[in-house]
Amino acid sequence: MKKTVIAALSAALMIALSGCGKANEDAATFTAKPTEKTEAPVADVVEESQPDPAEMTKLYKTPSQFETIDTSLEDPSTATMKFIFEEDEKARISGIYYTIDDHLVMVNYAYTDDNKVKIVAFAESTLVADLEFALPEYDPNAGFTEHDGYYFKGYKFD
């Protein structure tokens, strides 16, 4: 039985490969042989230029220098400045994003267990700020405030 099945499959395969079937005749009408050698043009590779770190540092503005926010809002994000919040019960600011002269600025906040915050800011890929602040006691009713050019939620600075 196995030999018969193998023989039938082999015969079907031979017919398909030899071009004796009707399907191959139709398929042959769609096959075209190139008459001349053609090559697709190779596009020039455009290297993205890296921004000059000195220019990025001069360009940088702290969030409060860039835009004044409405501190009474639950989320003061605007069309030009986006706030990102921690996904915990405090919902403190974890990042702020904005664009200065077509250059993305990312300000990242990392809170420590010893009541400090580490702020690292990048303009494109250039480190433009690396700061650490001691934080007052967290107050869920404090809302948004500005301190040394940076926005905070839940802290009242003196």
Coordinates of N, CA and C in Angstrom, one line a residue:
M1 N 0.8 -1.2 0.0 CA 0.0 0.0 0.0 C 0.9 1.3 0.0
K2 N 1.9 1.3 0.9 CA 2.8 2.4 0.9 C 3.5 2.7 -0.4
K3 N 3.9 1.5 -1.0 CA 4.6 1.7 -2.3 C 3.7 2.3 -3.4
T4 N 2.4 1.9 -3.3 CA 1.4 2.4 -4.3 C 1.2 3.9 -4.1
V5 N 1.1 4.4 -2.9 CA 0.9 5.8 -2.6 C 2.1 6.6 -3.0
I6 N 3.3 6.1 -2.7 CA 4.6 6.8 -3.0 C 4.7 6.9 -4.5
A7 N 4.3 5.8 -5.2 CA 4.4 5.8 -6.7 C 3.4 6.8 -7.3
A8 N 2.2 6.9 -6.7 CA 1.2 7.8 -7.2 C 1.7 9.3 -7.0
L9 N 2.2 9.5 -5.8 CA 2.7 10.9 -5.5 C 3.9 11.2 -6.4
S10 N 4.8 10.2 -6.7 CA 5.9 10.5 -7.5 C 5.5 10.8 -9.0
A11 N 4.5 10.1 -9.4 CA 4.0 10.3 -10.8 C 3.3 11.7 -10.9
A12 N 2.5 12.1 -9.9 CA 1.9 13.4 -9.9 C 3.0 14.5 -9.9
L13 N 4.0 14.3 -9.1 CA 5.1 15.3 -9.0 C 5.8 15.4 -10.3
M14 N 6.0 14.3 -11.0 CA 6.7 14.3 -12.3 C 5.9 15.0 -13.3
I15 N 4.6 14.8 -13.3 CA 3.7 15.5 -14.3 C 3.7 17.0 -14.1
A16 N 3.7 17.3 -12.8 CA 3.7 18.8 -12.4 C 5.0 19.4 -12.9
L17 N 6.1 18.8 -12.6 CA 7.4 19.3 -12.9 C 7.7 19.3 -14.4
S18 N 7.1 18.4 -15.2 CA 7.4 18.3 -16.6 C 6.7 19.3 -17.5
G19 N 5.7 19.9 -16.9 CA 4.9 20.9 -17.7 C 3.8 20.3 -18.5
C20 N 3.5 19.1 -18.2 CA 2.4 18.5 -19.1 C 1.0 18.9 -18.6
G21 N 0.9 19.4 -17.4 CA -0.4 19.8 -16.9 C -0.9 21.1 -17.5
K22 N -2.3 21.3 -17.5 CA -2.9 22.5 -18.0 C -2.5 23.7 -17.1
A23 N -2.3 23.5 -15.8 CA -2.0 24.6 -15.0 C -0.6 25.2 -15.3
N24 N 0.3 24.4 -15.7 CA 1.6 24.9 -16.1 C 1.6 25.7 -17.4
E25 N 0.7 25.3 -18.3 CA 0.5 26.0 -19.6 C 0.1 27.4 -19.3
D26 N -1.0 27.6 -18.4 CA -1.5 28.9 -18.1 C -0.4 29.7 -17.3
A27 N 0.3 29.0 -16.5 CA 1.3 29.7 -15.7 C 2.4 30.2 -16.6
A28 N 2.7 29.5 -17.6 CA 3.8 29.9 -18.5 C 3.5 31.2 -19.2
T29 N 2.2 31.5 -19.4 CA 1.9 32.7 -20.1 C 2.2 33.9 -19.3
F30 N 2.4 33.7 -18.0 CA 2.7 34.8 -17.1 C 4.2 35.0 -16.8
T31 N 4.9 34.1 -17.3 CA 6.4 34.1 -17.0 C 7.0 34.9 -18.1
A32 N 7.8 35.9 -17.7 CA 8.5 36.7 -18.7 C 10.0 36.6 -18.5
K33 N 10.7 36.5 -19.6 CA 12.2 36.5 -19.5 C 12.7 37.9 -19.7
P34 N 13.6 38.3 -18.9 CA 14.2 39.6 -19.1 C 15.0 39.7 -20.4
T35 N 14.9 40.8 -21.1 CA 15.7 40.9 -22.3 C 17.0 41.7 -22.1
E36 N 17.0 42.4 -21.0 CA 18.2 43.1 -20.7 C 18.4 43.1 -19.2
K37 N 19.6 43.3 -18.8 CA 19.9 43.3 -17.4 C 19.5 44.6 -16.8
T38 N 18.7 44.6 -15.7 CA 18.3 45.8 -15.1 C 18.7 45.7 -13.6
E39 N 19.0 46.8 -13.0 CA 19.3 46.9 -11.6 C 18.5 48.0 -11.0
A40 N 18.0 47.8 -9.8 CA 17.4 48.9 -9.1 C 18.4 49.9 -8.6
P41 N 18.1 51.1 -8.7 CA 19.1 52.1 -8.2 C 19.3 52.0 -6.7
V42 N 20.5 52.2 -6.3 CA 20.8 52.1 -4.9 C 20.6 53.5 -4.3
A43 N 19.8 53.6 -3.4 CA 19.5 54.9 -2.7 C 20.7 55.3 -1.9
D44 N 21.0 56.6 -1.9 CA 22.1 57.1 -1.1 C 21.7 56.9 0.3
V45 N 22.6 56.4 1.1 CA 22.4 56.2 2.5 C 22.6 57.5 3.2
V46 N 21.6 58.0 3.9 CA 21.7 59.3 4.6 C 21.9 59.0 6.0
E47 N 23.0 59.4 6.5 CA 23.3 59.2 7.9 C 22.7 60.3 8.7
E48 N 22.0 59.9 9.8 CA 21.4 60.9 10.7 C 22.5 61.6 11.4
S49 N 22.6 62.8 11.4 CA 23.7 63.5 12.1 C 23.3 63.6 13.6
Q50 N 24.2 63.4 14.4 CA 24.0 63.5 15.8 C 24.1 65.0 16.2
P51 N 23.2 65.4 17.1 CA 23.2 66.8 17.5 C 24.5 67.1 18.3
D52 N 25.0 68.3 18.1 CA 26.1 68.8 18.8 C 25.8 68.9 20.3
P53 N 26.5 68.2 21.2 CA 26.3 68.3 22.6 C 26.3 69.7 23.2
A54 N 27.2 70.5 22.7 CA 27.3 71.9 23.2 C 26.1 72.7 22.8
E55 N 25.5 72.5 21.6 CA 24.3 73.1 21.2 C 23.1 72.7 22.0
M56 N 23.1 71.3 22.3 CA 22.0 70.8 23.0 C 22.0 71.4 24.5
T57 N 23.1 71.5 25.0 CA 23.2 72.0 26.4 C 22.8 73.5 26.4
K58 N 23.2 74.3 25.4 CA 22.7 75.7 25.3 C 21.2 75.8 25.1
L59 N 20.7 74.9 24.3 CA 19.3 74.9 24.0 C 18.4 74.5 25.1
Y60 N 18.9 73.7 26.1 CA 18.0 73.2 27.1 C 17.4 74.3 28.0
K61 N 16.1 74.1 28.3 CA 15.4 74.9 29.3 C 14.7 73.9 30.2
T62 N 14.8 74.3 31.5 CA 14.1 73.4 32.5 C 12.6 73.5 32.2
P63 N 11.8 72.5 32.7 CA 10.4 72.5 32.4 C 9.7 73.9 32.7
S64 N 10.0 74.5 33.8 CA 9.3 75.7 34.1 C 9.8 76.9 33.3
Q65 N 11.0 76.8 32.8 CA 11.5 77.9 31.9 C 10.8 77.7 30.5
F66 N 10.5 76.5 30.1 CA 9.9 76.2 28.9 C 8.4 76.6 28.8
E67 N 7.7 76.2 29.9 CA 6.3 76.5 29.9 C 5.7 76.5 31.3
T68 N 4.9 77.5 31.6 CA 4.2 77.6 32.9 C 2.9 76.8 32.8
I69 N 2.7 76.0 33.8 CA 1.6 75.1 33.8 C 0.5 75.6 34.7
D70 N -0.7 75.1 34.5 CA -1.8 75.3 35.4 C -1.7 74.3 36.6
T71 N -1.3 74.7 37.7 CA -1.0 73.8 38.8 C -2.3 73.3 39.5
S72 N -3.4 73.8 39.1 CA -4.7 73.4 39.7 C -5.3 72.1 39.0
L73 N -4.7 71.8 37.9 CA -5.2 70.6 37.1 C -4.7 69.3 37.7
E74 N -5.5 68.2 37.5 CA -5.1 66.9 37.9 C -3.9 66.4 37.0
D75 N -3.9 66.8 35.7 CA -2.8 66.5 34.8 C -2.6 67.8 34.0
P76 N -1.5 68.5 34.3 CA -1.3 69.8 33.6 C -0.6 69.7 32.2
S77 N -0.7 68.5 31.6 CA -0.1 68.3 30.2 C -0.8 69.2 29.3
T78 N 0.0 69.7 28.3 CA -0.6 70.6 27.3 C -0.2 70.1 25.9
A79 N -0.5 70.8 24.9 CA -0.2 70.4 23.6 C 1.3 70.4 23.3
T80 N 2.1 71.1 24.2 CA 3.5 71.2 24.0 C 4.4 70.5 25.1
M81 N 3.7 70.1 26.2 CA 4.4 69.5 27.3 C 3.6 68.3 27.8
K82 N 4.2 67.1 27.9 CA 3.5 65.9 28.4 C 4.1 65.5 29.7
F83 N 3.2 65.3 30.7 CA 3.6 64.8 32.0 C 3.4 63.3 32.0
I84 N 4.3 62.5 32.6 CA 4.1 61.1 32.9 C 4.1 60.9 34.4
F85 N 3.2 60.1 34.9 CA 3.1 59.9 36.3 C 3.4 58.4 36.7
E86 N 3.9 58.3 37.9 CA 4.2 56.9 38.5 C 2.8 56.3 38.7
E87 N 2.8 55.0 38.4 CA 1.5 54.2 38.6 C 1.5 53.6 40.0
D88 N 1.4 54.5 41.0 CA 1.3 54.0 42.3 C 0.3 54.9 43.0
E89 N 0.1 54.8 44.3 CA -0.8 55.6 45.1 C -0.4 57.1 45.2
K90 N 0.8 57.4 45.0 CA 1.2 58.8 45.0 C 1.1 59.5 43.7
A91 N 1.2 58.8 42.6 CA 1.1 59.3 41.3 C 2.0 60.6 41.1
R92 N 3.3 60.5 41.6 CA 4.2 61.6 41.4 C 4.7 61.6 39.9
I93 N 5.3 62.7 39.6 CA 5.8 62.9 38.2 C 7.0 61.9 38.0
S94 N 7.0 61.2 36.9 CA 8.1 60.3 36.6 C 8.8 60.8 35.4
G95 N 8.2 61.7 34.6 CA 8.8 62.2 33.4 C 8.0 63.3 32.8
I96 N 8.8 64.2 32.1 CA 8.2 65.3 31.4 C 8.8 65.3 30.0
Y97 N 8.0 65.5 29.0 CA 8.5 65.5 27.6 C 8.1 66.7 26.9
Y98 N 9.0 67.4 26.1 CA 8.6 68.5 25.3 C 9.7 68.7 24.2
T99 N 9.4 69.6 23.3 CA 10.3 69.7 22.1 C 10.7 71.2 22.1
I100 N 12.0 71.4 22.0 CA 12.5 72.7 21.8 C 13.2 72.8 20.4
D101 N 12.8 73.7 19.6 CA 13.4 73.8 18.2 C 13.6 72.4 17.5
D102 N 12.5 71.6 17.5 CA 12.5 70.3 16.9 C 13.4 69.3 17.6
H103 N 13.8 69.5 18.8 CA 14.7 68.6 19.5 C 13.9 68.1 20.8
L104 N 13.8 66.8 20.9 CA 13.0 66.2 22.0 C 13.8 66.4 23.3
V105 N 13.1 66.8 24.3 CA 13.7 66.9 25.6 C 12.9 66.0 26.6
M106 N 13.7 65.2 27.3 CA 13.1 64.2 28.2 C 13.7 64.5 29.6
V107 N 12.8 64.7 30.6 CA 13.2 64.9 31.9 C 12.7 63.8 32.7
N108 N 13.6 63.0 33.3 CA 13.2 61.8 34.1 C 13.4 62.0 35.6
Y109 N 12.4 61.5 36.4 CA 12.5 61.6 37.8 C 12.6 60.2 38.4
A110 N 13.5 60.0 39.3 CA 13.6 58.8 40.0 C 13.7 59.1 41.5
Y111 N 12.7 58.6 42.3 CA 12.5 58.8 43.7 C 13.2 57.7 44.5
T112 N 13.9 58.1 45.5 CA 14.7 57.2 46.4 C 13.9 57.0 47.7
D113 N 14.3 55.9 48.4 CA 13.7 55.6 49.7 C 14.1 56.6 50.8
D114 N 15.2 57.4 50.6 CA 15.6 58.3 51.6 C 15.1 59.7 51.3
N115 N 13.9 59.8 50.7 CA 13.3 61.1 50.4 C 14.1 62.1 49.5
K116 N 14.6 61.5 48.5 CA 15.3 62.3 47.5 C 14.8 62.0 46.1
V117 N 15.0 62.9 45.2 CA 14.7 62.6 43.8 C 15.9 62.9 42.9
K118 N 16.1 62.0 42.0 CA 17.2 62.2 41.0 C 16.6 62.6 39.7
I119 N 17.0 63.7 39.2 CA 16.4 64.2 37.9 C 17.5 64.2 36.9
V120 N 17.2 63.5 35.8 CA 18.2 63.4 34.7 C 17.4 63.8 33.4
A121 N 18.0 64.8 32.7 CA 17.4 65.4 31.5 C 18.2 65.2 30.3
F122 N 17.6 64.9 29.2 CA 18.3 64.7 27.9 C 17.6 65.6 26.9
A123 N 18.5 66.2 26.1 CA 18.0 66.9 24.9 C 18.5 66.1 23.7
E124 N 17.6 65.4 23.0 CA 18.0 64.3 22.1 C 18.8 63.3 22.9
S125 N 20.0 63.0 22.5 CA 20.7 62.0 23.2 C 21.8 62.6 24.2
T126 N 21.8 63.9 24.3 CA 22.8 64.6 25.1 C 22.3 64.8 26.5
L127 N 23.0 64.4 27.5 CA 22.7 64.6 28.9 C 22.9 66.1 29.2
V128 N 21.8 66.8 29.6 CA 21.9 68.2 29.8 C 21.6 68.6 31.3
A129 N 21.1 67.7 32.1 CA 21.0 68.0 33.5 C 21.0 66.6 34.3
D130 N 21.7 66.7 35.4 CA 21.8 65.5 36.3 C 21.8 66.1 37.7
L131 N 20.7 66.1 38.4 CA 20.5 66.8 39.7 C 19.9 65.8 40.7
E132 N 20.1 66.2 41.9 CA 19.4 65.5 43.0 C 18.9 66.5 44.0
F133 N 17.6 66.3 44.4 CA 17.0 67.2 45.4 C 16.5 66.4 46.6
A134 N 16.7 67.0 47.7 CA 16.1 66.5 49.0 C 14.6 66.9 48.9
L135 N 13.7 66.0 49.2 CA 12.3 66.3 49.2 C 11.7 66.5 50.5
P136 N 10.8 67.4 50.6 CA 10.0 67.6 51.9 C 9.1 66.3 52.0
E137 N 8.4 66.3 53.1 CA 7.4 65.2 53.3 C 6.4 65.2 52.2
Y138 N 6.0 64.0 51.7 CA 5.0 63.9 50.7 C 3.6 64.3 51.2
D139 N 2.9 65.2 50.5 CA 1.6 65.6 50.9 C 0.6 65.4 49.7
P140 N -0.3 64.4 49.8 CA -1.2 64.1 48.7 C -2.1 65.3 48.3
N141 N -2.2 66.3 49.2 CA -3.1 67.5 48.9 C -2.3 68.6 48.3
A142 N -1.0 68.5 48.2 CA -0.1 69.6 47.8 C -0.3 70.0 46.3
G143 N -0.7 69.1 45.4 CA -0.9 69.5 44.0 C 0.5 69.7 43.4
F144 N 0.5 70.5 42.3 CA 1.8 70.8 41.6 C 2.5 72.0 42.1
T145 N 3.8 72.0 42.1 CA 4.6 73.1 42.4 C 5.8 73.1 41.6
E146 N 6.5 74.3 41.6 CA 7.8 74.4 40.9 C 8.9 74.6 41.9
H147 N 10.0 74.0 41.7 CA 11.2 74.2 42.5 C 12.5 74.1 41.7
D148 N 13.2 75.1 41.6 CA 14.5 75.2 40.9 C 14.3 74.8 39.4
G149 N 13.2 75.2 38.8 CA 12.9 75.0 37.4 C 12.2 73.7 37.1
Y150 N 12.0 72.9 38.1 CA 11.4 71.6 37.8 C 10.0 71.5 38.5
Y151 N 9.1 70.8 37.9 CA 7.8 70.6 38.5 C 7.7 69.4 39.4
F152 N 6.9 69.5 40.5 CA 6.7 68.4 41.4 C 5.3 68.3 41.7
K153 N 4.8 67.1 42.0 CA 3.4 66.8 42.5 C 3.5 66.2 43.8
G154 N 2.8 66.8 44.8 CA 2.8 66.2 46.2 C 3.8 66.7 47.1
Y155 N 4.5 67.8 46.8 CA 5.5 68.3 47.6 C 5.4 69.8 47.7
K156 N 5.6 70.3 49.0 CA 5.6 71.8 49.2 C 7.0 72.2 49.6
F157 N 7.7 72.9 48.8 CA 9.0 73.4 49.1 C 8.9 74.7 49.8
D158 N 9.9 75.0 50.7 CA 9.9 76.3 51.4 C 10.3 77.4 50.5

